[in-house]
Protein backbone atom coordinates (compact mmCIF):
# COMPACT_ATOMS: atom_id res chain seq x y z
CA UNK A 1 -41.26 41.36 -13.99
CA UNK A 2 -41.49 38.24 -15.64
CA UNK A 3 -43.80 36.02 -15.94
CA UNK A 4 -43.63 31.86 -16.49
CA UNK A 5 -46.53 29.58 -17.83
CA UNK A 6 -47.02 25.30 -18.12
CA UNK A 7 -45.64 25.86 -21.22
CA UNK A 8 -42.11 27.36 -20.41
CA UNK A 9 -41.13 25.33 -17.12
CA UNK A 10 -37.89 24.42 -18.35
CA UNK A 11 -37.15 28.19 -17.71
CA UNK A 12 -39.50 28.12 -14.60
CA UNK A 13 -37.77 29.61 -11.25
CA UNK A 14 -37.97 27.89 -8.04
CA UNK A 15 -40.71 29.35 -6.09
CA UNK A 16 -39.59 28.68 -2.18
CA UNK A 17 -37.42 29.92 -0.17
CA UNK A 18 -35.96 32.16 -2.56
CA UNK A 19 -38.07 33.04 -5.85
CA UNK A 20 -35.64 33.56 -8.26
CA UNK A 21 -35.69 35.88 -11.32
CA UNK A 22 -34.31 34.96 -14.68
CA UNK A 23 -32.69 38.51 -15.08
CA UNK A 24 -32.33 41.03 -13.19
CA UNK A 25 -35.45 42.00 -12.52
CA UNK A 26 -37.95 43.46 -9.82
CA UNK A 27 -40.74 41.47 -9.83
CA UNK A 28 -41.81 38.03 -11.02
CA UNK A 29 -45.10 36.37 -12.05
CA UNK A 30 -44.80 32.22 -12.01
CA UNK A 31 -47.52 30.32 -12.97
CA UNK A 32 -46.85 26.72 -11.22
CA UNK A 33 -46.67 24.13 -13.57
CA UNK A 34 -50.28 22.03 -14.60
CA UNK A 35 -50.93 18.50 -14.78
CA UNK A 36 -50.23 17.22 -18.32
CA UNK A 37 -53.77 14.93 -18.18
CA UNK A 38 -55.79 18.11 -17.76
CA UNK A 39 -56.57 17.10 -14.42
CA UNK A 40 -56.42 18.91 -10.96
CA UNK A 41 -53.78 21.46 -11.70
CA UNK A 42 -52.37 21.46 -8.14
CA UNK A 43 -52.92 18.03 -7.08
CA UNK A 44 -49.11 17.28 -7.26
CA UNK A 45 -48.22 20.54 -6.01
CA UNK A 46 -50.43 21.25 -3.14
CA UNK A 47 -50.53 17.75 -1.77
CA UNK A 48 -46.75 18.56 -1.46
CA UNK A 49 -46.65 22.09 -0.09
CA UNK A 50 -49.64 22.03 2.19
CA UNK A 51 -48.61 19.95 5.10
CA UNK A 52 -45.00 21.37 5.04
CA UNK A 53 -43.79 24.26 8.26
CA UNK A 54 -42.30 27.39 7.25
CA UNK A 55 -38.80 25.58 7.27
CA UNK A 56 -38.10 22.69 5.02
CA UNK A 57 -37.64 19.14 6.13
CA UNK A 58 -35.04 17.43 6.17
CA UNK A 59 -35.91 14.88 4.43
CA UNK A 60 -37.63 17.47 1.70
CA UNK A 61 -33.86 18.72 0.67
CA UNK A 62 -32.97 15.48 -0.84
CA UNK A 63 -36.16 14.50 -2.72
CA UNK A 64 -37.20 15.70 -6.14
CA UNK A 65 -40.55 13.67 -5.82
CA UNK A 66 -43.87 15.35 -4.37
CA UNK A 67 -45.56 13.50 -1.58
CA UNK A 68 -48.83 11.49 -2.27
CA UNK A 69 -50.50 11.78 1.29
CA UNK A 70 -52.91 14.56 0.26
CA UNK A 71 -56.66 14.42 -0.81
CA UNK A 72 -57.11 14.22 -4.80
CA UNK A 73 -60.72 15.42 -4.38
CA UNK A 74 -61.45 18.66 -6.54
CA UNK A 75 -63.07 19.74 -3.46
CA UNK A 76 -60.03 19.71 -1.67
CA UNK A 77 -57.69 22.20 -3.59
CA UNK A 78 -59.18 25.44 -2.70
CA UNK A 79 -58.87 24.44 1.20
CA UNK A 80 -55.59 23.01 1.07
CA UNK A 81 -54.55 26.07 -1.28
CA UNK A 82 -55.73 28.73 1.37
CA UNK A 83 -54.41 26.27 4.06
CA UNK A 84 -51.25 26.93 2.83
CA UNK A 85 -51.24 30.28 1.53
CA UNK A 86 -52.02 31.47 4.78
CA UNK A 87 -49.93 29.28 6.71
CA UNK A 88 -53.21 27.66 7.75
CA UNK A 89 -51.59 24.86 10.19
CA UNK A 90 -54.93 24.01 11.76
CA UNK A 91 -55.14 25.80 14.50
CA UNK A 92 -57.74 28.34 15.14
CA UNK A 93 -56.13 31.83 14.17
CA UNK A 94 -57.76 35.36 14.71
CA UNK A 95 -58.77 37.00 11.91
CA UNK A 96 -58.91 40.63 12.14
CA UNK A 97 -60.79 42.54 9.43
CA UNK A 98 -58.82 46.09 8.43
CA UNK A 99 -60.63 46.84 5.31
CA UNK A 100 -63.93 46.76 3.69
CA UNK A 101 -64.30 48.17 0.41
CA UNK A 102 -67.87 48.49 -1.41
CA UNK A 103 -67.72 46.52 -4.22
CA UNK A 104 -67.43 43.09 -1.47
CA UNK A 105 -63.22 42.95 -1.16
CA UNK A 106 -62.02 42.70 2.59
CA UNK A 107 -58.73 43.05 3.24
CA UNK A 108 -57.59 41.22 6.68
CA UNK A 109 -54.64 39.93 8.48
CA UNK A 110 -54.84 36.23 9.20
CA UNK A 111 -52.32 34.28 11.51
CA UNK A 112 -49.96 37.76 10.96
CA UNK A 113 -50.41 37.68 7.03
CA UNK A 114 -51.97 40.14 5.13
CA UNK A 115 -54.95 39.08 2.73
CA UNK A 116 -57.45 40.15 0.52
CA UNK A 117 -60.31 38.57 -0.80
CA UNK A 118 -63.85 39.27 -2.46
CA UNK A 119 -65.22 36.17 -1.19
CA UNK A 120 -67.59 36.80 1.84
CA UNK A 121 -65.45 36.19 4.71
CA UNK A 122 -61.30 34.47 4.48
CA UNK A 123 -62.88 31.51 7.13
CA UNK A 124 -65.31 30.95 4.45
CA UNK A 125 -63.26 31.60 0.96
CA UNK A 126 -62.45 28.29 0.25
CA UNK A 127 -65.93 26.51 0.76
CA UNK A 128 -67.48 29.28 -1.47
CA UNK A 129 -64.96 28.76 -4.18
CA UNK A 130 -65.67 25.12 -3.85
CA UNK A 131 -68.61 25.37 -4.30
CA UNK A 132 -68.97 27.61 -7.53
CA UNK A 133 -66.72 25.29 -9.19
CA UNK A 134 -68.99 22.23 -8.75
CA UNK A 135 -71.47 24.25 -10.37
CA UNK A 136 -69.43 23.31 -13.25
CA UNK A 137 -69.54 20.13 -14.72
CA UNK A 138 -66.75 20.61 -17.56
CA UNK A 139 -64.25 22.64 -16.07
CA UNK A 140 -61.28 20.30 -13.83
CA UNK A 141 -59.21 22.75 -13.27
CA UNK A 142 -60.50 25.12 -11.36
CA UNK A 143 -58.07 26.56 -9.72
CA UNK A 144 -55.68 29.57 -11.04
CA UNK A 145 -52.88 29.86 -8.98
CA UNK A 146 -49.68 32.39 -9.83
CA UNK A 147 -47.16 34.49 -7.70
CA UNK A 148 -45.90 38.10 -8.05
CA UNK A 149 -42.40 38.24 -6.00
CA UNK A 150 -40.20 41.23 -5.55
CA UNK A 151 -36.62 41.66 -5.38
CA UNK A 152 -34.77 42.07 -2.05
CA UNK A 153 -34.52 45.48 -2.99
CA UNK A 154 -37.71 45.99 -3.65
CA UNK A 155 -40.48 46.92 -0.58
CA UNK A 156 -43.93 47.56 -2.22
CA UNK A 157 -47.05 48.56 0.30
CA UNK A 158 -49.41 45.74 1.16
CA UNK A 159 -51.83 47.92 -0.98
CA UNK A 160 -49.52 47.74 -3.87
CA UNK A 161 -49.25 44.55 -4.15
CA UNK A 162 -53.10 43.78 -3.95
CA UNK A 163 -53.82 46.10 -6.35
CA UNK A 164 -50.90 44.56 -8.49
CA UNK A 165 -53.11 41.38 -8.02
CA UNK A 166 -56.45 42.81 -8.91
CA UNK A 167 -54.71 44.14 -11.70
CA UNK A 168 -53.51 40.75 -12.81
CA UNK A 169 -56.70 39.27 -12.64
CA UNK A 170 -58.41 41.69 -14.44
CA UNK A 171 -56.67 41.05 -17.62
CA UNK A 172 -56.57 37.55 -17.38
CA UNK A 173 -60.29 38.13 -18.18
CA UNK A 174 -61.34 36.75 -14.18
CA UNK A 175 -62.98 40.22 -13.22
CA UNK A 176 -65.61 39.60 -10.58
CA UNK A 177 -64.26 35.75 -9.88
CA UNK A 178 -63.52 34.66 -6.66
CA UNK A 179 -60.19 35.01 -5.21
CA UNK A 180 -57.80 35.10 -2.48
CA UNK A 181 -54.14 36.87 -1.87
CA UNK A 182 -52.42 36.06 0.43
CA UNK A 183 -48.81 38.38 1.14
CA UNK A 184 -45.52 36.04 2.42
CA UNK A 185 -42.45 38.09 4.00
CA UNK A 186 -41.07 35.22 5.28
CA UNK A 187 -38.45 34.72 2.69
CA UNK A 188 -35.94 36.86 1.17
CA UNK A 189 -38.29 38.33 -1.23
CA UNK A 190 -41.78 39.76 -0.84
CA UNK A 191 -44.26 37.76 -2.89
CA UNK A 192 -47.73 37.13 -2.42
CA UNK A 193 -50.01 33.89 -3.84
CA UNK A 194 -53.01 34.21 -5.72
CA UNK A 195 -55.66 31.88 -6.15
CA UNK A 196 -58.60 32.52 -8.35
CA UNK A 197 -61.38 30.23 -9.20
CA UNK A 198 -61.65 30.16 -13.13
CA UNK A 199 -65.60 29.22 -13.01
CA UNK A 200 -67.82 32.42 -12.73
CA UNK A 201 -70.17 32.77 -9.81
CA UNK A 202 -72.67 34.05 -12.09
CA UNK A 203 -72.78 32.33 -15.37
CA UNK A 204 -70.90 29.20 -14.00
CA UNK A 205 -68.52 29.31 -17.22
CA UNK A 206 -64.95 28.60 -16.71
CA UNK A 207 -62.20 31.40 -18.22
CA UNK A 208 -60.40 30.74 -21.25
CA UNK A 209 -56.78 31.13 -20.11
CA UNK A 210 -54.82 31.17 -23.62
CA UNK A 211 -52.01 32.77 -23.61
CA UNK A 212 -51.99 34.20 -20.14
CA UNK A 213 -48.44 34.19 -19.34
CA UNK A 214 -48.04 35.99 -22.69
CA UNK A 215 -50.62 38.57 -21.01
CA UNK A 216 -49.54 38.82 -17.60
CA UNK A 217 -45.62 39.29 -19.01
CA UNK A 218 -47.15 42.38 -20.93
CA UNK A 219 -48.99 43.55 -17.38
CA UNK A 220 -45.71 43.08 -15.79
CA UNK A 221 -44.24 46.15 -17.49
CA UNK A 222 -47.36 48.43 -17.03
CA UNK A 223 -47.31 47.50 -13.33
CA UNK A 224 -43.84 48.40 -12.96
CA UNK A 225 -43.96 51.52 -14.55
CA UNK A 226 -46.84 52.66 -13.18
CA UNK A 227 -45.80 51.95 -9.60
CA UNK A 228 -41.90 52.50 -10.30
CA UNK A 229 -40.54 49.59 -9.67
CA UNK A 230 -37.27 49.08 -11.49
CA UNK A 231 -38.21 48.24 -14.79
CA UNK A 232 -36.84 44.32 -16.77
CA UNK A 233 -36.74 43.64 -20.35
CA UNK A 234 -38.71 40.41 -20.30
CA UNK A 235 -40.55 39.14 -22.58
CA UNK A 236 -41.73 42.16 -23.09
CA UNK A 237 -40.71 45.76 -23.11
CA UNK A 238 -41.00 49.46 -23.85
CA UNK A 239 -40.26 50.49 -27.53
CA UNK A 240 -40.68 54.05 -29.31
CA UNK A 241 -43.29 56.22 -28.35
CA UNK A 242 -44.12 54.12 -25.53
CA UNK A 243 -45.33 51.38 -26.98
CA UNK A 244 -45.39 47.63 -25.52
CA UNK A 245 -43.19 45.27 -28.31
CA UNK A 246 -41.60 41.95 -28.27
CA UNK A 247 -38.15 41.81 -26.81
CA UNK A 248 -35.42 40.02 -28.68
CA UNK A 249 -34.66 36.35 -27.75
CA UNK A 250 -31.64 36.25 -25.84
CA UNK A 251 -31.03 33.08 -23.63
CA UNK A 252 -32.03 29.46 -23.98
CA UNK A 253 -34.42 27.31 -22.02
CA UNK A 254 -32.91 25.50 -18.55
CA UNK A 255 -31.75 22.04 -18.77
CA UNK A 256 -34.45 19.16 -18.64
CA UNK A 257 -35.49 18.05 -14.60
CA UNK A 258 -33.97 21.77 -12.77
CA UNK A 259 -37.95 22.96 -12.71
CA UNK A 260 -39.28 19.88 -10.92
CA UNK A 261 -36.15 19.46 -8.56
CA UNK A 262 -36.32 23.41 -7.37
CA UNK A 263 -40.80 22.75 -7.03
CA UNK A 264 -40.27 19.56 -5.07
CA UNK A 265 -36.80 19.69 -3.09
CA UNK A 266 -37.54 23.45 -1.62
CA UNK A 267 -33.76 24.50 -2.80
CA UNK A 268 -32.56 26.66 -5.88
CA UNK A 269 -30.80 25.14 -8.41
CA UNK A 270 -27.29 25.66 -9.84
CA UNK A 271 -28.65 26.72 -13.19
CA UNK A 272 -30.78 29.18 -12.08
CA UNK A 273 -28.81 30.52 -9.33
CA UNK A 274 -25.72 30.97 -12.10
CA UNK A 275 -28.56 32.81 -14.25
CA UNK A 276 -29.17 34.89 -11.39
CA UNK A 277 -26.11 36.00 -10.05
CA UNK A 278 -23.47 35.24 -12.90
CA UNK A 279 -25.28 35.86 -16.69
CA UNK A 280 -25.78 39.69 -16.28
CA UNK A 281 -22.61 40.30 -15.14
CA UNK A 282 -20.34 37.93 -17.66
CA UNK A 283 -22.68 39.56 -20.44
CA UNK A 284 -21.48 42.81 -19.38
CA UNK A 285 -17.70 42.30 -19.44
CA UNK A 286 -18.31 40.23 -23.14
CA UNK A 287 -19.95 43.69 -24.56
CA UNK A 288 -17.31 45.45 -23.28
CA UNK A 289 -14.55 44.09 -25.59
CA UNK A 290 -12.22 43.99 -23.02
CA UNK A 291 -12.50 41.03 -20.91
CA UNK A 292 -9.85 39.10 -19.88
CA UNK A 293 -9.71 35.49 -19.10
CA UNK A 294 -8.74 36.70 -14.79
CA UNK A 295 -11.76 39.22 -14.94
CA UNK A 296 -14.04 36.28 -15.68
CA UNK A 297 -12.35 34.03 -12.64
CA UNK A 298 -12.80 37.05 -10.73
CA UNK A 299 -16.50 37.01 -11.43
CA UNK A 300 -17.21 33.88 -11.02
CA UNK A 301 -15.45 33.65 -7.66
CA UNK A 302 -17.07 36.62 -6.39
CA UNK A 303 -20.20 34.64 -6.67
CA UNK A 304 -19.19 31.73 -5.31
C-alpha cells in the first residue's frame, strides 16, 4: 500500500482506468494533487472528471489539459465530487439503504455502487457537507479527497474496504467529519473514493493535514497486515520486533509532466507502466549476479 501526497506528484500514479502501483504492491492510497494558490483543491480536477461517462472520450486521450466548463464555486465541489464518485449522471437513481449502524453511518447501494456515509442520507451528503464548510470562513479547501485501490489480485469485502476507509480517516485526525465512500469495480482494480470535509460539524475548525501521506503510508501497512493483504515495502515497513521504520530510498522521482498527462488524458504512462511491470523484475535478475544481456531482452519483450 502506498500512499502519494501534493508534495510527491512527480511519483504520483495515474488514477483512471488503471490505478497503478509504484511496486508491487496490493493496495494504494493517492492523494490527487492540490492547487498550488491554496485554492479549491479539486477545481481543476473535478471540473474535468465530473461530466466524463465511464469510458473516455475521444477527444480526452489526446489532451493533457483539464476542461474549464465546470462551476468554480466552493459550493460546488462536494456535489460535483459525489456526482462523480457515484457515477451521478443526473438521472434519478434508487437508492437502497442495506445498513444502518448506531453511531449515524449508512451504508447503501446507489446507481449499483456501494457507499457509505455518516452524513444523514447519500441524496443529501453533499448539501450537508456544503454547508458545514461555509461555516468556515478561513478554510478554502475543504475538501479531502484520496483513493485506496487494490491489485487485480486482490478482492477485499465491501466491508473491508469501508472499514479500511474509516480507518484512514481516523488517523488523519477527521474522526466524526463528514464523509462519503464510494466503491468503483469498474476498472481493473477495486478502489473506492473518499471524500471528507476537513471543517468539523461541531467546532467548525478545519483539520490540520501535515504530513498525511506520511501517515496514511504508515496506516497502509497496519491495514494490510491486519486484513492480510499481501504486504509492500513502501515508504514504510515492518522492522524487528514488529515495529513500523523507514524503508530505505530506492528509486527516483518520475520525469517532470507524466503526473498531469496520466490525471488529465485518462491513459497510463510509459514511465509508470515500465515501473510497474518491468523494475521488479530487471531488479531481480541484477541481484542475482547472473544476468545476461538476452535475459534482459527477454524481459523486456515479455512486457511488451
Amino acid at each position: 500500500l502506498t500512499c502519494w501526497s501534493p508534495s510527491e506528484m512527480p511519483s504520483m500514479p495515474s488514477i483512471c482506468p488503471r490505478l497503478a502501483s509504484s511496486s508491487q504492491s496490493a493496495m494504494n492510497v493517492i492523494i490527487p494533487p492540490k492547487r498550488g494558490d491554496k485554492g479549491s483543491s479539486f477545481n481543476r480536477l473535478v471540473s474535468y472528471i465530473s461530466d466524463r461517462d465511464d469510458k473516455p472520450k475521444d477527444d480526452d486521450l489526446v489532451s493533457a489539459a483539464p476542461r474549464q466548463n465546470a462551476s468554480r464555486t466552493k459550493k460546488a465541489m462536494f456535489d460535483r465530487l459525489v456526482d462523480y464518485a457515484d457515477r451521478n449522471d443526473g438521472d434519478n437513481r434508487a437508492v437502497v439503504i442495506t445498513d444502518v449502524f448506531p453511531d449515524g453511518r449508512q451504508r447503501l447501494i446507489s446507481g449499483g455502487i456501494s457507499c457509505e456515509t455518516n452524513c444523514f442520507s447519500w441524496e443529501t451528503s453533499a448539501a450537508e457537507m456544503n454547508m458545514v464548510a461555509a461555516q468556515s470562513r478561513r478554510c478554502q479547501d475543504p475538501v479531502y479527497h484520496f483513493i485506496l485501490s487494490w491489485r487485480e489480485n486482490e478482492l477485499p469485502t465491501d466491508a473491508q474496504i469501508f472499514e479500511c476507509a474509516e480507518h484512514c480517516i481516523r488517523q488523519l485526525g477527521m474522526e466524526g467529519h463528514q464523509y462519503v465512500t464510494a466503491i468503483h469495480q469498474d476498472t481493473d482494480n477495486t478502489h473506492c473514493h473518499v471524500a471528507v470535509n476537513r471543517v468539523n460539524p461541531i467546532t467548525y475548525k478545519a483539520a490540520a493535514l501535515w504530513n498525511d501521506a506520511d501517515t496514511l503510508q504508515k496506516n497502509c501497512r497496519v491495514l494490510e497486515r491486519k486484513y492480510g493483504f499481501i504486504q509492500d515495502n513502501g515508504s514504510w515497513q515492518w522492522g524487528v520486533n514488529d515495529q513500523l521504520v523507514r524503508a530505505p530510498f530506492r528509486y527516483g522521482s518520475a520525469p517532470q509532466g507524466t503526473v498531469p498527462l496520466q490525471v488529465y488524458s485518462n491513459t497510463e504512462s510509459l514511465y509508470h507502466y515500465a515501473v510497474r511491470e518491468v523494475r521488479e523484475k530487471i531488479s531481480e535478475l541484477i541481484e542475482s549476479r547472473e544476468i545476461t544481456w538476452r535475459q534482459i531482452h527477454l524481459a523486456l519483450h515479455e512486457r511488451g
